[in-house]
mmCIF file of C-alpha atoms in Angstrom:
data_model
loop_
_atom_site.group_PDB
_atom_site.id
_atom_site.type_symbol
_atom_site.label_atom_id
_atom_site.label_comp_id
_atom_site.label_asym_id
_atom_site.label_seq_id
_atom_site.Cartn_x
_atom_site.Cartn_y
_atom_site.Cartn_z
ATOM 1 C CA UNK A 1 117.462 42.171 -36.427
ATOM 2 C CA UNK A 2 114.721 44.534 -35.379
ATOM 3 C CA UNK A 3 115.979 44.475 -31.782
ATOM 4 C CA UNK A 4 119.303 46.147 -32.680
ATOM 5 C CA UNK A 5 118.103 49.769 -32.270
ATOM 6 C CA UNK A 6 116.610 48.784 -28.896
ATOM 7 C CA UNK A 7 119.860 47.159 -27.820
ATOM 8 C CA UNK A 8 121.837 50.257 -28.844
ATOM 9 C CA UNK A 9 119.473 52.501 -26.845
ATOM 10 C CA UNK A 10 119.747 50.264 -23.761
ATOM 11 C CA UNK A 11 123.548 50.159 -23.827
ATOM 12 C CA UNK A 12 124.275 53.676 -24.989
ATOM 13 C CA UNK A 13 125.182 52.971 -28.590
ATOM 14 C CA UNK A 14 126.340 49.398 -29.236
ATOM 15 C CA UNK A 15 124.963 45.899 -29.662
ATOM 16 C CA UNK A 16 126.375 42.421 -30.224
ATOM 17 C CA UNK A 17 126.428 43.132 -33.957
ATOM 18 C CA UNK A 18 128.680 46.206 -33.659
ATOM 19 C CA UNK A 19 130.846 44.470 -31.070
ATOM 20 C CA UNK A 20 131.364 41.417 -33.298
ATOM 21 C CA UNK A 21 132.202 43.520 -36.350
ATOM 22 C CA UNK A 22 134.630 45.622 -34.318
ATOM 23 C CA UNK A 23 136.262 42.488 -32.861
ATOM 24 C CA UNK A 24 137.219 41.369 -36.381
ATOM 25 C CA UNK A 25 137.635 44.611 -38.289
ATOM 26 C CA UNK A 26 138.475 47.302 -35.735
ATOM 27 C CA UNK A 27 140.187 45.828 -32.642
ATOM 28 C CA UNK A 28 140.968 49.300 -31.232
ATOM 29 C CA UNK A 29 137.261 50.212 -31.216
ATOM 30 C CA UNK A 30 136.393 46.799 -29.748
ATOM 31 C CA UNK A 31 138.831 47.391 -26.864
ATOM 32 C CA UNK A 32 136.951 50.612 -25.999
ATOM 33 C CA UNK A 33 133.698 48.721 -25.379
ATOM 34 C CA UNK A 34 132.839 48.036 -21.735
ATOM 35 C CA UNK A 35 133.148 44.468 -20.437
ATOM 36 C CA UNK A 36 129.466 44.407 -19.487
ATOM 37 C CA UNK A 37 126.338 46.415 -20.337
ATOM 38 C CA UNK A 38 125.499 49.469 -18.227
ATOM 39 C CA UNK A 39 123.404 48.990 -15.123
ATOM 40 C CA UNK A 40 120.817 50.356 -15.013
ATOM 41 C CA UNK A 41 120.157 50.444 -18.737
ATOM 42 C CA UNK A 42 120.049 53.858 -20.396
ATOM 43 C CA UNK A 43 116.462 53.306 -21.630
ATOM 44 C CA UNK A 44 113.525 50.953 -21.116
ATOM 45 C CA UNK A 45 112.443 48.604 -23.862
ATOM 46 C CA UNK A 46 110.882 45.290 -24.730
ATOM 47 C CA UNK A 47 109.875 43.066 -27.609
ATOM 48 C CA UNK A 48 106.155 42.325 -27.383
ATOM 49 C CA UNK A 49 105.087 39.098 -29.095
ATOM 50 C CA UNK A 50 101.499 39.730 -30.174
ATOM 51 C CA UNK A 51 98.775 37.111 -29.767
ATOM 52 C CA UNK A 52 95.427 36.576 -31.453
ATOM 53 C CA UNK A 53 92.337 35.670 -29.449
ATOM 54 C CA UNK A 54 90.306 35.483 -32.659
ATOM 55 C CA UNK A 55 90.522 33.991 -36.125
ATOM 56 C CA UNK A 56 89.372 34.750 -39.628
ATOM 57 C CA UNK A 57 90.356 36.286 -42.952
ATOM 58 C CA UNK A 58 91.828 39.761 -42.419
ATOM 59 C CA UNK A 59 89.859 42.579 -44.019
ATOM 60 C CA UNK A 60 91.996 45.396 -42.552
ATOM 61 C CA UNK A 61 94.659 45.969 -39.887
ATOM 62 C CA UNK A 62 93.673 49.170 -38.032
ATOM 63 C CA UNK A 63 95.400 48.037 -34.840
ATOM 64 C CA UNK A 64 98.802 48.079 -36.500
ATOM 65 C CA UNK A 65 98.368 51.756 -37.365
ATOM 66 C CA UNK A 66 97.324 52.513 -33.767
ATOM 67 C CA UNK A 67 100.364 50.659 -32.390
ATOM 68 C CA UNK A 68 102.664 52.654 -34.694
ATOM 69 C CA UNK A 69 101.420 55.853 -32.996
ATOM 70 C CA UNK A 70 102.414 54.748 -29.473
ATOM 71 C CA UNK A 71 105.091 56.946 -27.854
ATOM 72 C CA UNK A 72 107.461 53.992 -27.342
ATOM 73 C CA UNK A 73 106.978 52.416 -30.798
ATOM 74 C CA UNK A 74 110.203 51.493 -32.560
ATOM 75 C CA UNK A 75 109.406 48.673 -34.992
ATOM 76 C CA UNK A 76 106.607 46.299 -36.039
ATOM 77 C CA UNK A 77 107.338 42.982 -37.701
ATOM 78 C CA UNK A 78 104.431 40.885 -38.948
ATOM 79 C CA UNK A 79 103.516 38.654 -41.837
ATOM 80 C CA UNK A 80 99.800 39.458 -41.522
ATOM 81 C CA UNK A 81 98.357 41.548 -44.340
ATOM 82 C CA UNK A 82 94.927 42.069 -45.848
ATOM 83 C CA UNK A 83 93.711 38.666 -47.052
ATOM 84 C CA UNK A 84 95.767 36.663 -44.548
ATOM 85 C CA UNK A 85 94.107 33.907 -42.545
ATOM 86 C CA UNK A 86 94.642 34.393 -38.814
ATOM 87 C CA UNK A 87 94.258 31.527 -36.340
ATOM 88 C CA UNK A 88 94.178 31.561 -32.550
ATOM 89 C CA UNK A 89 97.692 32.043 -31.184
ATOM 90 C CA UNK A 90 98.850 28.863 -29.482
ATOM 91 C CA UNK A 91 102.645 29.208 -29.840
ATOM 92 C CA UNK A 92 105.335 31.433 -31.388
ATOM 93 C CA UNK A 93 104.579 30.100 -34.860
ATOM 94 C CA UNK A 94 100.978 31.354 -34.686
ATOM 95 C CA UNK A 95 101.770 34.753 -33.146
ATOM 96 C CA UNK A 96 100.554 37.703 -35.219
ATOM 97 C CA UNK A 97 103.760 39.688 -35.026
ATOM 98 C CA UNK A 98 106.216 41.372 -32.727
ATOM 99 C CA UNK A 99 106.533 44.985 -31.701
ATOM 100 C CA UNK A 100 109.756 46.546 -30.465
ATOM 101 C CA UNK A 101 109.062 49.265 -27.907
ATOM 102 C CA UNK A 102 111.600 51.636 -26.346
ATOM 103 C CA UNK A 103 111.299 54.805 -24.264
ATOM 104 C CA UNK A 104 113.459 56.616 -21.715
ATOM 105 C CA UNK A 105 110.533 56.549 -19.254
ATOM 106 C CA UNK A 106 109.702 53.038 -17.972
ATOM 107 C CA UNK A 107 106.116 54.086 -17.135
ATOM 108 C CA UNK A 108 105.433 55.066 -20.754
ATOM 109 C CA UNK A 109 106.737 51.678 -21.879
ATOM 110 C CA UNK A 110 104.562 49.880 -19.321
ATOM 111 C CA UNK A 111 101.420 51.759 -20.450
ATOM 112 C CA UNK A 112 102.110 50.974 -24.099
ATOM 113 C CA UNK A 113 102.577 47.251 -23.372
ATOM 114 C CA UNK A 114 99.328 47.206 -21.377
ATOM 115 C CA UNK A 115 97.555 48.998 -24.238
ATOM 116 C CA UNK A 116 98.741 46.427 -26.802
ATOM 117 C CA UNK A 117 97.620 43.570 -24.539
ATOM 118 C CA UNK A 118 94.249 45.281 -24.079
ATOM 119 C CA UNK A 119 93.833 45.666 -27.865
ATOM 120 C CA UNK A 120 94.515 41.954 -28.266
ATOM 121 C CA UNK A 121 91.820 40.977 -25.761
ATOM 122 C CA UNK A 122 89.004 42.784 -27.560
ATOM 123 C CA UNK A 123 90.288 42.071 -31.072
ATOM 124 C CA UNK A 124 91.280 45.662 -31.784
ATOM 125 C CA UNK A 125 94.103 44.648 -34.117
ATOM 126 C CA UNK A 126 92.156 43.278 -37.105
ATOM 127 C CA UNK A 127 88.841 43.563 -38.864
ATOM 128 C CA UNK A 128 87.811 40.254 -40.371
ATOM 129 C CA UNK A 129 85.697 39.478 -43.402
ATOM 130 C CA UNK A 130 82.175 38.553 -42.412
ATOM 131 C CA UNK A 131 81.321 34.878 -42.573
ATOM 132 C CA UNK A 132 77.757 33.900 -43.298
ATOM 133 C CA UNK A 133 76.530 30.575 -42.006
ATOM 134 C CA UNK A 134 73.179 28.911 -41.704
ATOM 135 C CA UNK A 135 72.662 27.738 -38.184
ATOM 136 C CA UNK A 136 70.245 24.986 -37.347
ATOM 137 C CA UNK A 137 68.069 26.066 -34.514
ATOM 138 C CA UNK A 138 67.677 23.396 -31.836
ATOM 139 C CA UNK A 139 64.104 22.408 -31.115
ATOM 140 C CA UNK A 140 62.687 21.281 -27.804
ATOM 141 C CA UNK A 141 61.909 17.927 -29.389
ATOM 142 C CA UNK A 142 65.508 17.304 -30.514
ATOM 143 C CA UNK A 143 66.872 18.266 -27.089
ATOM 144 C CA UNK A 144 64.431 15.949 -25.310
ATOM 145 C CA UNK A 145 65.162 13.099 -27.745
ATOM 146 C CA UNK A 146 68.908 13.512 -27.205
ATOM 147 C CA UNK A 147 68.389 13.510 -23.433
ATOM 148 C CA UNK A 148 66.314 10.315 -23.612
ATOM 149 C CA UNK A 149 68.987 8.613 -25.750
ATOM 150 C CA UNK A 150 71.709 9.690 -23.316
ATOM 151 C CA UNK A 151 69.710 8.369 -20.358
ATOM 152 C CA UNK A 152 69.209 5.005 -22.079
ATOM 153 C CA UNK A 153 72.915 4.819 -22.908
ATOM 154 C CA UNK A 154 73.855 5.690 -19.330
ATOM 155 C CA UNK A 155 71.506 3.029 -17.960
ATOM 156 C CA UNK A 156 72.905 0.361 -20.293
ATOM 157 C CA UNK A 157 76.555 1.482 -19.919
ATOM 158 C CA UNK A 158 76.923 2.310 -23.634
ATOM 159 C CA UNK A 159 79.261 5.188 -24.407
ATOM 160 C CA UNK A 160 77.998 8.171 -26.361
ATOM 161 C CA UNK A 161 78.861 8.454 -30.099
ATOM 162 C CA UNK A 162 81.677 10.875 -29.227
ATOM 163 C CA UNK A 163 83.242 8.281 -26.951
ATOM 164 C CA UNK A 164 82.792 10.488 -23.897
ATOM 165 C CA UNK A 165 80.673 9.406 -20.954
ATOM 166 C CA UNK A 166 77.075 10.675 -21.033
ATOM 167 C CA UNK A 167 76.568 14.124 -19.556
ATOM 168 C CA UNK A 168 73.831 15.324 -17.281
ATOM 169 C CA UNK A 169 74.015 18.784 -18.879
ATOM 170 C CA UNK A 170 73.855 19.350 -22.619
ATOM 171 C CA UNK A 171 75.408 22.439 -24.096
ATOM 172 C CA UNK A 172 72.941 23.713 -26.653
ATOM 173 C CA UNK A 173 74.898 26.641 -28.050
ATOM 174 C CA UNK A 174 78.616 26.977 -28.459
ATOM 175 C CA UNK A 175 81.057 29.310 -30.145
ATOM 176 C CA UNK A 176 84.041 28.724 -32.363
ATOM 177 C CA UNK A 177 86.411 30.500 -30.001
ATOM 178 C CA UNK A 178 86.671 32.865 -27.100
ATOM 179 C CA UNK A 179 83.778 35.241 -26.559
ATOM 180 C CA UNK A 180 84.859 38.659 -27.758
ATOM 181 C CA UNK A 181 83.266 42.031 -27.320
ATOM 182 C CA UNK A 182 84.040 44.404 -30.129
ATOM 183 C CA UNK A 183 85.015 47.848 -28.819
ATOM 184 C CA UNK A 184 86.232 49.196 -32.153
ATOM 185 C CA UNK A 185 84.576 48.916 -35.516
#
């Protein structure tokens, strides 16, 4: 897989794949392998599973190009391309990709991981297609009428249409996901 070059860098030139092949096809080479990996490792590396704090139809992927320029970048694996629909990441299935990072200096690796996580938080990975929607503006009258209905329901013990108990505070505006500030455009 994509982790193999990282594994070879950490161990000084071999991974489970090479060891398995040598065990079957080249026993003499297999016998030369150490019984356990070196400690400490010969490099620093990590697979970063990327998450999405936003959703939409991808217009472009500028963040991928930025990630490829990081000093520790080794490999990017993603199924997201222009035109893909991205959802909020809730598990490994909905992740937006994985990045293999490796560098001899652990501090460089740490900075690159922090940078990727920062890009994720302000949606610096994708540009989405704009979505136009007509929003109904709440009026004072509709808010007051809803409040009166909720008070009557609370007094009579009737549940609200949503099935939840009546609230003393009504949320007038809401968003479809996390609030994001766009730092890149």
